[in-house]
XYZ file of C-alpha atoms in Angstrom:
570
model
C 0.066 -0.014 -0.043
C 1.255 3.455 -0.807
C 2.561 5.498 2.118
C 0.094 8.231 3.082
C 2.602 11.115 3.415
C -0.292 13.520 3.784
C -0.651 12.270 7.363
C 2.791 13.489 8.165
C 1.918 17.012 6.884
C -1.216 17.088 9.055
C 0.690 15.810 12.066
C 3.272 18.620 11.781
C 0.669 21.252 11.129
C -1.460 20.364 14.079
C 1.436 19.958 16.517
C 2.901 23.291 15.402
C -0.397 25.054 15.892
C -0.785 23.428 19.290
C 2.750 24.284 20.251
C 2.394 27.947 19.360
C -0.844 28.271 21.242
C 0.427 26.746 24.449
C 4.215 27.561 24.192
C 4.475 29.850 27.239
C 2.323 27.694 29.557
C 3.319 24.164 28.627
C 7.068 23.825 27.766
C 8.412 24.083 31.364
C 5.888 21.622 32.645
C 6.506 19.129 29.811
C 10.330 19.384 30.278
C 9.910 18.797 34.033
C 7.608 15.842 33.412
C 10.004 14.151 30.896
C 12.963 14.599 33.305
C 11.068 13.060 36.279
C 9.841 10.183 34.000
C 13.374 9.368 32.750
C 14.708 9.319 36.343
C 12.257 6.456 37.139
C 12.815 2.793 36.356
C 10.621 1.868 33.210
C 7.082 1.439 34.731
C 4.934 -1.489 33.892
C 1.878 -0.310 31.928
C -1.568 -1.738 32.274
C -4.401 -0.613 30.039
C -7.969 -1.709 31.135
C -10.898 -1.106 28.770
C -14.543 -1.529 29.444
C -17.057 -1.938 26.628
C -20.157 0.228 26.334
C -19.668 1.655 29.811
C -21.781 4.677 30.476
C -19.970 7.938 31.596
C -21.661 7.888 35.045
C -21.885 4.103 35.651
C -18.992 3.816 38.063
C -19.274 4.795 41.711
C -16.480 7.306 41.369
C -18.316 8.965 38.502
C -21.612 9.297 40.326
C -23.128 5.926 39.710
C -24.985 3.649 41.953
C -22.930 0.479 40.784
C -20.681 -0.972 43.479
C -17.207 -0.432 42.082
C -14.801 -0.355 45.051
C -11.684 -1.254 43.032
C -12.066 1.502 40.393
C -13.103 3.901 43.161
C -9.900 3.136 44.981
C -7.810 3.649 41.810
C -9.531 7.017 41.359
C -8.985 8.125 44.996
C -5.218 7.289 44.641
C -4.877 8.690 41.137
C -6.655 10.994 38.785
C -9.986 11.102 36.962
C -10.509 12.984 33.789
C -13.936 14.562 32.698
C -12.955 15.333 29.068
C -11.340 12.114 27.857
C -12.708 11.129 24.420
C -13.162 7.862 22.432
C -14.251 7.452 18.825
C -17.835 6.494 19.682
C -17.653 2.802 18.647
C -16.051 -0.395 19.805
C -13.611 -1.423 17.091
C -12.769 2.055 15.721
C -11.713 3.022 19.390
C -9.608 -0.228 19.795
C -7.871 0.702 16.471
C -7.185 4.229 17.712
C -6.012 3.004 21.095
C -3.683 0.523 19.701
C -2.049 2.799 16.981
C -2.349 6.384 18.134
C -4.063 7.133 14.824
C -7.571 8.112 14.001
C -9.554 4.964 13.221
C -9.913 5.607 9.404
C -6.109 6.017 9.210
C -5.689 2.807 11.045
C -8.020 0.939 8.588
C -11.157 0.737 10.658
C -13.333 3.722 9.924
C -16.521 1.833 10.502
C -16.662 -1.851 11.436
C -14.532 -4.962 10.827
C -15.769 -5.813 7.429
C -13.344 -5.599 4.550
C -14.509 -2.936 2.003
C -11.171 -2.858 0.139
C -11.063 0.996 0.565
C -8.557 3.008 2.152
C -9.848 3.910 5.647
C -12.339 0.888 5.537
C -10.101 -2.165 5.479
C -11.808 -3.727 8.505
C -8.421 -4.473 9.966
C -5.319 -2.649 11.094
C -3.452 -1.652 7.808
C 0.155 -2.017 7.007
C 1.068 1.653 7.958
C 0.206 1.168 11.610
C 2.285 -0.025 14.490
C 0.680 -1.199 17.732
C 1.470 -0.322 21.288
C 2.756 -3.819 21.918
C 5.085 -3.696 18.818
C 6.500 -0.335 19.925
C 7.000 -1.448 23.547
C 8.655 -4.662 22.594
C 11.450 -2.681 21.044
C 11.899 -0.982 24.430
C 12.325 -4.387 26.207
C 8.812 -4.841 27.428
C 7.097 -8.158 27.781
C 3.606 -7.945 26.209
C 0.232 -9.650 26.931
C -3.406 -9.150 26.210
C -6.631 -10.636 27.478
C -10.087 -10.060 26.276
C -11.810 -8.370 23.311
C -9.653 -7.813 20.187
C -12.209 -6.821 17.601
C -9.745 -5.366 15.041
C -9.621 -8.411 12.689
C -12.094 -8.919 9.746
C -15.263 -10.593 10.777
C -16.291 -13.552 8.623
C -19.840 -14.150 7.380
C -20.425 -17.697 5.988
C -24.060 -16.924 5.653
C -27.368 -18.748 6.413
C -27.279 -22.087 8.253
C -23.414 -22.457 7.999
C -22.940 -19.263 9.976
C -25.533 -20.301 12.587
C -24.015 -23.784 12.991
C -20.618 -22.154 13.493
C -22.017 -19.588 16.033
C -23.866 -22.342 17.869
C -20.705 -24.345 18.364
C -22.139 -27.170 16.254
C -19.312 -26.919 13.714
C -15.717 -25.871 14.261
C -12.991 -23.861 12.299
C -9.421 -23.459 13.323
C -9.501 -19.755 12.579
C -11.927 -16.968 13.217
C -10.055 -14.462 10.872
C -6.743 -14.046 9.118
C -4.057 -15.275 11.584
C -1.894 -12.334 10.462
C -4.342 -9.955 12.000
C -4.478 -11.748 15.507
C -2.880 -10.040 18.631
C -0.022 -12.449 18.460
C 0.853 -11.187 14.916
C 0.777 -7.574 16.229
C 3.308 -7.689 19.089
C 1.603 -9.398 21.842
C 3.631 -12.349 23.294
C 0.600 -13.850 24.973
C -3.043 -13.570 24.235
C -6.241 -15.171 25.541
C -9.635 -13.678 24.330
C -12.251 -13.292 21.721
C -11.295 -12.200 18.260
C -14.802 -11.058 17.326
C -16.766 -8.489 19.064
C -20.081 -9.914 20.520
C -19.936 -12.815 22.993
C -22.128 -15.068 24.979
C -20.569 -14.516 28.398
C -21.355 -18.040 29.455
C -19.815 -19.707 26.316
C -18.047 -17.100 24.093
C -17.549 -17.560 20.408
C -14.192 -16.779 18.669
C -12.322 -17.480 21.919
C -8.757 -18.424 21.406
C -5.574 -18.972 23.453
C -2.697 -17.582 21.282
C -4.023 -18.624 17.997
C -5.683 -21.885 18.996
C -9.454 -21.978 19.428
C -10.760 -22.763 22.996
C -13.006 -25.502 22.232
C -14.147 -26.585 25.744
C -15.002 -24.571 28.828
C -16.019 -25.505 32.366
C -19.647 -25.629 33.457
C -19.120 -22.652 35.891
C -17.516 -20.454 33.223
C -18.241 -16.807 33.128
C -16.119 -14.833 30.652
C -15.471 -11.749 32.785
C -13.951 -14.027 35.448
C -11.854 -15.848 32.775
C -10.444 -12.455 31.603
C -9.718 -11.445 35.191
C -8.092 -14.773 36.076
C -6.017 -14.708 32.850
C -4.673 -11.185 33.556
C -3.566 -12.421 37.020
C -1.907 -15.385 35.545
C -0.002 -13.258 33.011
C 1.310 -11.018 35.820
C 2.670 -14.097 37.529
C 4.374 -15.018 34.388
C 5.745 -11.649 33.726
C 7.310 -11.009 37.196
C 9.553 -13.909 36.708
C 11.645 -11.827 34.369
C 13.615 -8.738 35.204
C 11.865 -6.664 32.566
C 8.904 -4.334 32.525
C 5.566 -5.505 31.140
C 2.712 -4.195 29.179
C -0.784 -5.711 29.705
C -3.741 -4.873 27.866
C -7.004 -6.025 29.642
C -10.063 -5.567 27.358
C -13.235 -6.493 29.112
C -16.288 -7.131 27.061
C -18.590 -5.998 30.037
C -20.991 -4.379 29.993
C -21.639 -4.736 26.218
C -24.812 -6.690 25.291
C -26.042 -9.363 25.505
C -27.046 -8.688 29.147
C -25.712 -11.813 30.876
C -24.548 -12.182 34.516
C -24.588 -14.689 37.246
C -27.865 -14.704 39.167
C -26.151 -14.006 42.450
C -24.603 -10.778 41.050
C -28.036 -9.597 39.571
C -29.722 -10.023 42.970
C -27.668 -7.150 44.452
C -29.430 -4.738 42.073
C -32.840 -6.290 41.665
C -34.692 -3.418 43.326
C -32.188 -0.550 42.740
C -33.719 0.484 39.357
C -37.262 0.261 40.418
C -36.904 4.050 41.027
C -37.031 4.457 37.361
C -35.140 6.427 34.647
C -35.614 10.031 35.716
C -34.916 9.389 39.387
C -31.720 7.441 38.819
C -30.650 10.110 36.292
C -31.213 12.974 38.720
C -29.407 11.135 41.531
C -26.398 10.472 39.394
C -26.187 14.063 38.336
C -26.292 15.300 41.892
C -23.425 12.949 42.735
C -21.448 14.047 39.744
C -21.531 17.571 41.073
C -20.863 16.510 44.691
C -17.806 14.465 43.673
C -16.461 17.470 41.700
C -16.519 15.725 38.382
C -18.322 18.820 36.994
C -19.407 22.182 38.274
C -23.203 22.812 38.250
C -22.871 26.203 36.642
C -21.196 25.086 33.427
C -22.523 21.619 33.256
C -26.304 21.489 33.592
C -28.235 18.119 33.515
C -29.351 17.895 29.900
C -32.980 17.323 29.125
C -34.172 13.790 29.420
C -34.315 12.625 25.810
C -37.700 10.847 26.368
C -39.961 13.405 27.979
C -43.122 11.642 27.079
C -42.073 8.598 29.017
C -43.248 8.257 32.586
C -41.841 5.396 34.738
C -45.117 5.270 36.756
C -46.959 4.359 33.588
C -44.332 1.974 32.295
C -45.988 -1.403 31.333
C -42.528 -3.015 31.051
C -41.281 -1.888 34.477
C -40.225 -5.274 35.625
C -38.312 -5.997 32.406
C -36.644 -2.580 32.297
C -35.652 -2.619 35.883
C -34.136 -6.048 35.444
C -32.123 -5.009 32.279
C -30.394 -2.262 34.143
C -29.749 -4.519 37.049
C -28.070 -7.012 34.784
C -26.028 -4.106 33.294
C -24.921 -3.066 36.847
C -24.151 -6.689 37.732
C -21.760 -6.966 34.789
C -19.994 -3.880 35.869
C -19.774 -5.114 39.317
C -18.288 -8.412 38.388
C -15.834 -6.546 36.100
C -14.696 -4.388 39.087
C -14.167 -7.529 41.175
C -11.867 -8.929 38.565
C -9.923 -5.667 38.213
C -9.548 -6.047 41.986
C -7.966 -9.436 41.559
C -5.353 -7.894 39.191
C -4.614 -4.974 41.540
C -4.127 -7.387 44.464
C -1.696 -9.457 42.362
C 0.294 -6.408 41.358
C 0.549 -5.395 44.978
C 1.408 -8.887 46.162
C 4.261 -9.102 43.582
C 5.637 -5.611 44.554
C 4.691 -4.152 41.101
C 1.795 -1.884 42.022
C 3.825 1.289 42.901
C 5.549 1.458 39.537
C 2.704 0.414 37.338
C 0.870 2.869 35.433
C -2.807 1.762 35.281
C -5.182 3.422 32.789
C -8.875 2.652 32.759
C -11.366 3.823 30.137
C -14.424 2.753 27.965
C -14.436 2.414 24.295
C -17.663 4.468 23.909
C -20.738 5.703 25.741
C -23.492 3.284 26.801
C -25.339 1.626 23.961
C -28.866 2.428 22.853
C -28.969 -0.869 20.903
C -31.760 -3.471 21.268
C -30.152 -6.559 19.875
C -33.362 -8.416 20.400
C -34.674 -6.468 17.369
C -31.615 -7.546 15.200
C -32.503 -11.255 15.467
C -30.190 -14.139 14.747
C -27.338 -14.132 12.366
C -23.845 -12.723 11.652
C -22.507 -12.639 15.331
C -25.804 -13.670 17.122
C -26.414 -17.351 17.738
C -29.816 -19.095 17.577
C -29.231 -21.749 20.233
C -26.683 -22.560 22.955
C -24.050 -25.408 22.725
C -26.489 -27.694 24.464
C -29.264 -26.947 21.945
C -31.463 -24.498 24.061
C -33.246 -21.891 22.067
C -31.875 -18.244 22.532
C -34.841 -15.866 22.781
C -34.872 -12.332 21.208
C -37.688 -10.587 23.294
C -38.649 -7.665 21.126
C -41.831 -7.266 23.097
C -39.990 -7.339 26.513
C -41.884 -10.458 27.739
C -41.573 -11.271 31.384
C -41.236 -14.818 30.335
C -37.748 -14.030 29.017
C -36.130 -11.499 31.336
C -32.540 -10.434 30.699
C -29.771 -12.171 32.510
C -29.421 -15.832 31.394
C -27.547 -17.326 28.429
C -30.890 -17.994 26.762
C -31.922 -14.241 26.326
C -30.372 -11.796 23.834
C -31.135 -8.213 25.027
C -29.748 -4.769 25.741
C -30.514 -1.839 28.010
C -31.864 0.237 25.083
C -31.908 3.903 24.389
C -33.685 5.127 27.585
C -31.352 3.503 30.023
C -28.380 4.522 27.777
C -29.505 8.205 28.234
C -29.351 7.520 31.962
C -26.088 5.678 31.888
C -24.427 8.556 30.029
C -25.625 11.233 32.543
C -25.245 14.253 32.308
C -24.991 14.072 28.590
C -27.227 13.388 25.636
C -27.020 10.593 23.236
C -25.011 7.335 23.204
C -22.693 5.018 21.420
C -22.264 5.655 17.637
C -23.207 9.348 17.999
C -20.558 11.954 18.461
C -22.384 14.225 20.928
C -20.699 14.112 24.316
C -22.860 11.143 25.532
C -21.317 8.984 22.795
C -17.595 10.004 23.045
C -16.810 10.951 26.546
C -15.351 8.174 28.599
C -14.514 7.919 32.317
C -10.708 7.861 32.368
C -8.727 6.847 35.526
C -4.990 6.845 35.868
C -3.243 5.462 38.818
C 0.672 5.513 39.266
C 1.889 5.832 42.899
C 5.503 6.607 41.827
C 4.502 9.195 39.264
C 1.305 10.917 40.415
C 1.103 13.010 43.496
C -2.402 14.755 42.908
C -4.416 11.818 44.392
C -8.073 12.057 43.836
C -8.096 15.007 41.703
C -10.354 15.628 38.633
C -8.699 16.834 35.491
C -10.409 18.860 32.757
C -7.735 18.400 30.179
C -9.102 17.586 26.686
C -7.591 14.249 25.825
C -8.410 11.498 23.370
C -7.766 7.829 22.990
C -5.154 8.513 20.299
C -3.096 10.092 23.070
C -2.376 6.697 24.623
C 0.393 5.834 22.095
C 2.513 9.022 22.740
C 1.822 8.769 26.448
C 3.137 5.141 26.536
C 6.134 6.184 24.343
C 7.005 8.831 26.901
C 6.583 6.684 29.857
C 8.517 3.766 28.436
C 11.375 5.571 26.579
C 10.459 3.699 23.512
C 10.962 5.110 20.030
C 8.133 5.322 17.433
C 9.410 3.787 14.183
C 9.345 5.268 10.727
C 9.623 1.741 9.254
C 8.444 -1.427 10.832
C 8.508 -5.052 9.253
C 9.398 -3.397 5.949
C 6.415 -1.047 5.913
C 6.531 2.640 6.037
C 4.572 3.790 9.316
C 2.325 6.698 9.467
C 2.947 9.213 12.318
C 0.734 8.902 15.403
C -1.806 11.666 15.782
C -2.099 12.117 19.593
C -0.051 14.027 22.219
C 1.417 12.671 25.364
C -0.773 12.990 28.622
C 2.243 12.609 30.967
C 2.418 16.351 31.792
C -1.280 16.343 32.503
C -0.657 13.431 34.937
C 2.102 15.285 36.773
C 1.098 18.960 36.765
C -1.747 20.525 38.755
C -2.385 23.305 36.263
C -5.169 22.701 33.746
C -3.826 22.522 30.183
C -5.058 21.079 26.928
C -3.507 17.906 25.649
C -5.048 18.615 22.236
C -6.174 21.845 20.712
C -8.052 20.191 17.960
C -9.784 16.824 17.961
C -11.869 15.184 15.246
C -14.691 12.576 14.764
C -16.588 10.773 12.046
C -18.611 7.601 12.179
C -21.313 6.482 9.678
C -21.879 10.214 8.892
C -21.987 11.434 12.552
C -19.300 14.110 12.730
C -17.659 16.583 15.045
C -14.619 18.900 15.618
C -13.572 20.292 18.919
C -11.264 23.314 18.753
C -10.315 24.585 22.162
C -13.652 24.688 23.894
C -15.721 25.051 20.703
C -17.392 21.979 19.254
C -19.023 21.564 15.880
C -21.209 18.497 15.737
C -23.957 16.843 13.678
C -26.151 13.845 14.310
C -25.627 12.144 10.993
C -24.571 12.875 7.362
C -27.982 14.632 6.549
C -28.157 16.720 9.702
C -27.253 20.349 9.970
C -24.088 21.396 11.903
C -24.503 22.515 15.514
C -22.211 24.660 17.540
C -21.492 24.523 21.331
C -19.247 26.294 23.744
C -18.185 23.432 25.988
C -16.576 25.677 28.500
C -19.927 27.263 29.343
C -22.241 24.445 28.109
C -20.547 21.036 28.477
C -23.864 19.204 27.955
C -24.590 20.763 24.592
C -27.890 22.385 25.471
C -27.506 25.685 23.654
C -26.860 25.516 19.846
C -24.994 28.711 18.944
C -24.686 27.917 15.141
C -27.101 30.800 14.156
C -25.358 33.296 16.449
C -21.837 32.432 15.062
C -22.144 31.451 11.389
C -18.630 32.430 10.533
C -17.227 30.125 13.202
C -19.364 27.312 11.962
C -18.069 27.926 8.397
C -14.409 28.117 9.497
C -14.752 24.935 11.585
C -16.502 23.089 8.854
C -13.571 23.847 6.632
C -11.220 22.456 9.204
C -13.387 19.341 9.563
C -13.400 18.837 5.817
C -9.681 19.166 5.603
C -9.150 16.716 8.412
C -11.604 14.288 6.911
C -9.551 14.342 3.669
C -6.265 13.884 5.512
C -7.474 11.073 7.733
C -8.977 8.968 4.981
C -12.747 9.481 5.955
C -13.726 9.736 2.313
C -13.305 6.448 0.629
C -10.858 6.286 -2.503
């Protein structure tokens, strides 16, 4: 593939503009941060990603879900309130792994090969992953959990269903050259595809070998947690730092959790959508995540719905209870990992970063029906139900029900914002972000408002590790990363801006953030809207009519970045 030299021009242009804008306030802080980092022994680096987690689901972000481990990491580290993802699972993972915008990395939409630049459905040859970079700096590398950046096969019809139902077997779930072990990870246990049955996951591999049998008490979140612990035990045998990427599937649909976990929350959500949302917002303000004068609670997106008149109250309450149970179990397994790091003497010099790949999902997979990545029955031959009408006969939770929380609860999970996954309003792209590093962070418990993005993880990891980003790797010219290091934001109390300009596009949904101004539209056919996020973080006051010149100028910038980052197929 031809080297995309225009990316280099864009990178230099953006970095130059950002440097000029912040030269007086950032240079001294950045130099100090680099000097302090270089004085430390290379830290271990652990990235933990949740899937479809709402901005306010965690206890330390205002939620009612019991998350003591993540709360503790937040109390001993930093929380960000302006950390962004790309709004969708696989594009966010591509951006995380490469430091490039998802189209540049080859996954502008989903993991289907379209034979178009920007839409390869896989990481392209001009990318290098975090694991590949860190291996050159002497790191051991491992990953557990959801990969979802390999092309997804569709055999079609009964052949696909028999495969999904574990009635037939194949030795590969995608091109082996796209597996984690081909992209820098020494060890890997997890799912190659995106959607999983938590009690019997499809596309589960150990290294490159399919995992064909699982124990009766298997629950995938536990398996991810146990594997992460086992990898640390393996890594500490060597006198070398390690990089561990833990990609949980929870709480992505289908809603599945052990019944004992669900019981903890079986009455919590009987209060209903509006009440839970109001309580979360109050806690967000009390915890200092936001200030109430600049971040108002956005309007409930379903004003005609009244919980008191909800005929599906039992089903809806149960759905959110399962969502909470899945998060709770994830937190417990992150706790196992933290305990192991502490027991092995690794915790103090391990940089732990936690985030979500996008906002909570509005999807109702019951409406999708069977096919592609959704089975029709379990391995034992039990029918899997897709309850479009929310029947109490088929409540969420067990392996035999395919369901999600839907748009109303997604609006609640993303409090205080509007919208959800796959949209680029703040509810779809703002992630809880926690960083914990006892040897490197002194501002324990603080909330940072620095505007940062998932593309910033690559340069952050490079600065932390002392690794060098290659121009050529495995014979391929490598495009420059697009992000900026967050290390100075980790170390300095002053508010700064990691990125002056950030960009989004996904299935026509589009946005550009420049400073505190944000240009955004719902889809390809919608008009552009303009918001001042410094005064209106929840995007309640559209200023497009008031500032038409700013809209025009920002639209031109968006168009230029779309061209430069391969948004337009060619």
